[in-house]
mmCIF file of C-alpha atoms in Angstrom:
data_model
loop_
_atom_site.group_PDB
_atom_site.id
_atom_site.type_symbol
_atom_site.label_atom_id
_atom_site.label_comp_id
_atom_site.label_asym_id
_atom_site.label_seq_id
_atom_site.Cartn_x
_atom_site.Cartn_y
_atom_site.Cartn_z
ATOM 1 C CA MET A 1491 131.990 151.411 100.026
ATOM 2 C CA THR A 1492 133.472 150.469 103.314
ATOM 3 C CA THR A 1493 135.546 147.339 102.760
ATOM 4 C CA SER A 1494 138.259 145.530 105.528
ATOM 5 C CA ALA A 1495 140.622 147.281 104.042
ATOM 6 C CA ASP A 1496 139.048 150.462 104.519
ATOM 7 C CA ILE A 1497 138.595 148.995 108.387
ATOM 8 C CA ARG A 1498 142.325 148.337 108.450
ATOM 9 C CA ALA A 1499 143.631 151.506 107.783
ATOM 10 C CA LYS A 1500 141.835 153.071 110.022
ATOM 11 C CA PHE A 1501 143.468 150.835 113.359
ATOM 12 C CA VAL A 1502 146.298 151.304 111.848
ATOM 13 C CA GLU A 1503 145.984 155.899 111.461
ATOM 14 C CA ALA A 1504 144.333 155.317 114.714
ATOM 15 C CA LEU A 1505 146.853 153.343 116.705
ATOM 16 C CA LYS A 1506 150.225 155.208 115.455
ATOM 17 C CA GLY A 1507 151.056 157.189 118.167
ATOM 18 C CA SER A 1508 147.983 156.316 120.277
ATOM 19 C CA THR A 1509 149.981 153.550 122.750
ATOM 20 C CA ASP A 1510 154.045 152.437 123.765
ATOM 21 C CA ALA A 1511 154.479 151.350 120.563
ATOM 22 C CA GLY A 1512 154.234 155.060 119.085
ATOM 23 C CA ASP A 1513 154.943 154.849 115.383
ATOM 24 C CA LEU A 1514 155.724 150.672 115.313
ATOM 25 C CA VAL A 1515 152.029 149.871 114.001
ATOM 26 C CA PHE A 1516 151.889 148.148 111.023
ATOM 27 C CA SER A 1517 149.699 146.227 108.909
ATOM 28 C CA PRO A 1518 151.215 143.300 106.078
ATOM 29 C CA PHE A 1519 154.573 143.290 104.370
ATOM 30 C CA ASP A 1520 156.374 145.421 106.487
ATOM 31 C CA TRP A 1521 156.292 143.945 109.676
ATOM 32 C CA PRO A 1522 159.596 144.426 111.470
ATOM 33 C CA THR A 1523 161.763 141.699 112.704
ATOM 34 C CA MET A 1524 164.722 143.315 114.603
ATOM 35 C CA GLY A 1525 165.229 143.355 118.133
ATOM 36 C CA GLY A 1526 165.097 147.064 118.419
ATOM 37 C CA ALA A 1527 161.482 147.775 116.675
ATOM 38 C CA TYR A 1528 159.356 146.530 120.133
ATOM 39 C CA PRO A 1529 157.287 147.269 121.613
ATOM 40 C CA CYS A 1530 155.104 147.195 118.073
ATOM 41 C CA VAL A 1531 152.125 145.969 117.107
ATOM 42 C CA LEU A 1532 150.844 144.577 114.067
ATOM 43 C CA VAL A 1533 147.042 145.351 112.303
ATOM 44 C CA ARG A 1534 145.407 142.601 109.380
ATOM 45 C CA ALA A 1535 142.048 141.997 108.408
ATOM 46 C CA PRO A 1536 141.980 138.053 107.807
ATOM 47 C CA LYS A 1537 138.268 137.389 107.475
ATOM 48 C CA GLU A 1538 135.655 138.542 106.372
ATOM 49 C CA ARG A 1539 132.057 137.338 106.229
ATOM 50 C CA LYS A 1540 128.693 139.055 104.898
ATOM 51 C CA GLU A 1541 125.298 138.140 105.707
ATOM 52 C CA SER A 1542 122.725 138.831 103.093
ATOM 53 C CA HIS A 1543 119.536 140.857 103.857
ATOM 54 C CA GLY A 1544 117.246 138.354 102.178
ATOM 55 C CA PRO A 1545 116.043 137.354 98.321
ATOM 56 C CA PHE A 1546 116.370 140.005 95.916
ATOM 57 C CA GLN A 1547 118.187 142.258 98.179
ATOM 58 C CA PRO A 1548 121.845 142.834 97.450
ATOM 59 C CA GLY A 1549 122.264 144.516 100.780
ATOM 60 C CA TYR A 1550 124.321 143.538 103.736
ATOM 61 C CA ASP A 1551 125.787 143.204 106.967
ATOM 62 C CA VAL A 1552 129.075 142.943 106.747
ATOM 63 C CA TYR A 1553 131.053 141.269 109.875
ATOM 64 C CA ALA A 1554 134.911 142.200 109.571
ATOM 65 C CA THR A 1555 137.187 140.307 112.018
ATOM 66 C CA LEU A 1556 140.529 141.776 112.181
ATOM 67 C CA GLN A 1557 144.203 140.748 114.032
ATOM 68 C CA VAL A 1558 145.929 143.434 116.392
ATOM 69 C CA ILE A 1559 148.826 141.551 117.418
ATOM 70 C CA ALA A 1560 151.311 143.444 120.536
ATOM 71 C CA ARG A 1561 154.954 141.973 120.565
ATOM 72 C CA THR A 1562 156.581 143.492 123.528
ATOM 73 C CA VAL A 1563 160.217 142.383 125.333
ATOM 74 C CA SER A 1564 162.461 142.817 128.345
ATOM 75 C CA PRO A 1565 166.393 142.009 128.953
ATOM 76 C CA ALA A 1566 166.301 139.073 130.439
ATOM 77 C CA LEU A 1567 166.500 138.990 134.415
ATOM 78 C CA ILE A 1568 167.141 137.362 137.260
ATOM 79 C CA GLY A 1569 164.676 134.599 137.771
ATOM 80 C CA ASP A 1570 161.780 135.083 135.390
ATOM 81 C CA GLU A 1571 161.752 139.086 136.229
ATOM 82 C CA GLY A 1572 161.743 139.971 132.273
ATOM 83 C CA SER A 1573 158.361 137.321 131.339
ATOM 84 C CA VAL A 1574 156.773 139.599 133.668
ATOM 85 C CA VAL A 1575 158.478 142.676 132.945
ATOM 86 C CA ALA A 1576 157.432 141.807 129.086
ATOM 87 C CA LEU A 1577 153.431 140.178 130.363
ATOM 88 C CA ALA A 1578 153.114 143.832 132.014
ATOM 89 C CA ALA A 1579 153.858 145.516 128.806
ATOM 90 C CA ALA A 1580 151.407 143.485 126.710
ATOM 91 C CA GLU A 1581 148.934 144.218 129.084
ATOM 92 C CA ARG A 1582 149.250 147.932 129.286
ATOM 93 C CA LEU A 1583 149.109 147.572 125.254
ATOM 94 C CA LYS A 1584 146.271 145.215 125.668
ATOM 95 C CA ALA A 1585 144.240 148.274 127.480
ATOM 96 C CA GLN A 1586 145.418 151.229 124.741
ATOM 97 C CA ILE A 1587 144.338 149.454 121.943
ATOM 98 C CA GLU A 1588 141.105 149.213 123.871
ATOM 99 C CA VAL A 1589 140.958 152.970 124.511
ATOM 100 C CA ALA A 1590 142.693 154.106 120.921
ATOM 101 C CA LEU A 1591 139.871 152.159 118.789
ATOM 102 C CA ILE A 1592 136.432 152.113 120.969
ATOM 103 C CA ASN A 1593 134.592 154.971 120.193
ATOM 104 C CA ASN A 1594 137.079 156.745 118.398
ATOM 105 C CA PRO A 1595 135.453 158.669 115.537
ATOM 106 C CA LEU A 1596 138.070 158.368 113.010
ATOM 107 C CA ILE A 1597 136.585 154.600 113.479
ATOM 108 C CA TRP A 1598 132.925 154.920 113.224
ATOM 109 C CA ASN A 1599 132.800 157.472 111.026
ATOM 110 C CA SER A 1600 134.158 157.771 106.989
ATOM 111 C CA ALA A 1601 135.498 160.702 105.341
ATOM 112 C CA ASP A 1602 131.201 162.089 103.823
ATOM 113 C CA GLY A 1603 129.657 161.862 107.509
ATOM 114 C CA GLY A 1604 128.375 158.886 106.967
ATOM 115 C CA ALA A 1605 128.665 155.620 109.171
ATOM 116 C CA LEU A 1606 132.340 153.688 108.219
ATOM 117 C CA ILE A 1607 131.150 151.239 110.964
ATOM 118 C CA GLU A 1608 127.868 150.382 112.196
ATOM 119 C CA GLN A 1609 129.354 148.057 116.329
ATOM 120 C CA PHE A 1610 132.537 146.455 117.701
ATOM 121 C CA VAL A 1611 130.579 143.223 117.853
ATOM 122 C CA SER A 1612 133.127 141.476 119.748
ATOM 123 C CA ILE A 1613 136.758 141.692 120.918
ATOM 124 C CA ASP A 1614 138.870 138.289 121.988
ATOM 125 C CA SER A 1615 142.703 138.892 123.595
ATOM 126 C CA GLU A 1616 144.675 136.520 124.534
ATOM 127 C CA ILE A 1617 148.164 137.183 126.281
ATOM 128 C CA SER A 1618 151.389 134.524 125.638
ATOM 129 C CA SER A 1619 154.589 134.766 127.307
ATOM 130 C CA SER A 1620 158.182 133.249 126.736
ATOM 131 C CA SER A 1621 161.920 133.493 128.455
ATOM 132 C CA GLU A 1622 163.436 131.555 126.389
ATOM 133 C CA GLY A 1623 166.280 132.450 124.884
ATOM 134 C CA GLU A 1624 168.383 136.090 125.460
ATOM 135 C CA MET A 1625 164.768 138.323 125.564
ATOM 136 C CA PRO A 1626 162.108 137.111 127.740
ATOM 137 C CA THR A 1627 158.343 138.582 125.030
ATOM 138 C CA ALA A 1628 155.589 138.629 125.906
ATOM 139 C CA GLU A 1629 152.289 138.748 122.840
ATOM 140 C CA LEU A 1630 148.866 139.856 123.094
ATOM 141 C CA VAL A 1631 146.678 139.027 119.714
ATOM 142 C CA MET A 1632 143.062 140.506 119.239
ATOM 143 C CA HIS A 1633 140.594 139.963 116.839
ATOM 144 C CA ILE A 1634 138.202 142.169 117.200
ATOM 145 C CA GLU A 1635 134.913 141.863 114.719
ATOM 146 C CA VAL A 1636 133.580 145.194 113.340
ATOM 147 C CA LYS A 1637 130.519 145.887 111.510
ATOM 148 C CA PHE A 1638 129.385 147.275 108.905
ATOM 149 C CA TYR A 1639 127.198 147.349 106.008
ATOM 150 C CA GLN A 1640 127.455 147.047 101.951
ATOM 151 C CA GLY A 1641 124.441 148.055 99.292
ATOM 152 C CA PRO A 1642 123.162 147.675 96.013
ATOM 153 C CA GLU A 1643 124.481 151.142 95.034
ATOM 154 C CA ASP A 1644 128.248 149.542 96.420
ATOM 155 C CA PHE A 1645 127.643 146.557 93.563
ATOM 156 C CA PHE A 1646 127.319 146.172 90.019
ATOM 157 C CA PRO A 1647 125.882 148.925 88.417
ATOM 158 C CA ILE A 1648 121.972 148.111 86.935
ATOM 159 C CA PRO A 1649 122.133 149.413 83.280
ATOM 160 C CA THR A 1650 119.834 152.043 82.567
ATOM 161 C CA VAL A 1651 118.641 153.900 79.294
ATOM 162 C CA PRO A 1652 117.705 157.605 80.265
ATOM 163 C CA ILE A 1653 114.425 158.717 79.276
ATOM 164 C CA ASN A 1654 114.347 161.458 76.611
ATOM 165 C CA GLU A 1655 110.987 162.058 76.237
ATOM 166 C CA VAL A 1656 107.468 160.722 78.428
ATOM 167 C CA GLN A 1657 104.073 161.350 76.522
ATOM 168 C CA ILE A 1658 100.387 161.490 78.605
ATOM 169 C CA ALA A 1659 97.625 161.027 77.435
ATOM 170 C CA VAL A 1660 93.865 161.348 78.540
ATOM 171 C CA ALA A 1661 90.673 159.356 77.887
ATOM 172 C CA VAL A 1662 87.446 160.339 78.335
ATOM 173 C CA ALA A 1663 84.496 158.600 79.364
ATOM 174 C CA ASP A 1664 83.746 156.887 76.080
ATOM 175 C CA GLY A 1665 87.279 155.865 76.132
ATOM 176 C CA THR A 1666 88.007 158.135 72.803
ATOM 177 C CA PRO A 1667 92.076 159.211 73.538
ATOM 178 C CA GLN A 1668 92.635 162.632 73.941
ATOM 179 C CA PRO A 1669 96.034 164.180 73.153
ATOM 180 C CA GLY A 1670 97.901 164.661 75.796
ATOM 181 C CA ILE A 1671 101.263 166.363 77.516
ATOM 182 C CA ILE A 1672 104.638 166.115 75.811
ATOM 183 C CA ILE A 1673 107.237 166.195 78.168
ATOM 184 C CA ASN A 1674 110.544 166.548 77.619
ATOM 185 C CA PRO A 1675 113.367 166.475 80.571
ATOM 186 C CA GLN A 1676 116.197 167.608 77.748
ATOM 187 C CA GLN A 1677 114.446 171.039 77.503
#
């Protein structure tokens, strides 16, 4: 079963080494806060929505929103030039992130050769910068919605009873049953 956590892990794997952040790509609970850890990319999957295929069909189109946050810093420069440098670095990271993710076979295909996702539904991006403090910063926040499928095989297994024997009887025109065939699938 494909899950939002699977997609998040694939995003992290695809982004490591593919942007100016290098291997500084993190997932929740290990986000850096040190000054030397920039630029960095943070990935999490905070939202998921399932849309049913209809009544009595335990199949869903799943829409997972993955949040990719890229943070950059610059030394303070004359005027507001430090913010300009940090902003330009965030804009460059945005393009690199899109190139690293969109159309990447690692994201689209599962290890067994099947489809992991069906599409990138939307990408919303917002960049902000600040020149407050000693180090001007910029932050890119991307919300990337992907669609994938979860079907009946991914949920509660329906208990089955193995068939040990099948008896087939044939009725002739007068309605009298005739001996049939007994099939034992274990033989």
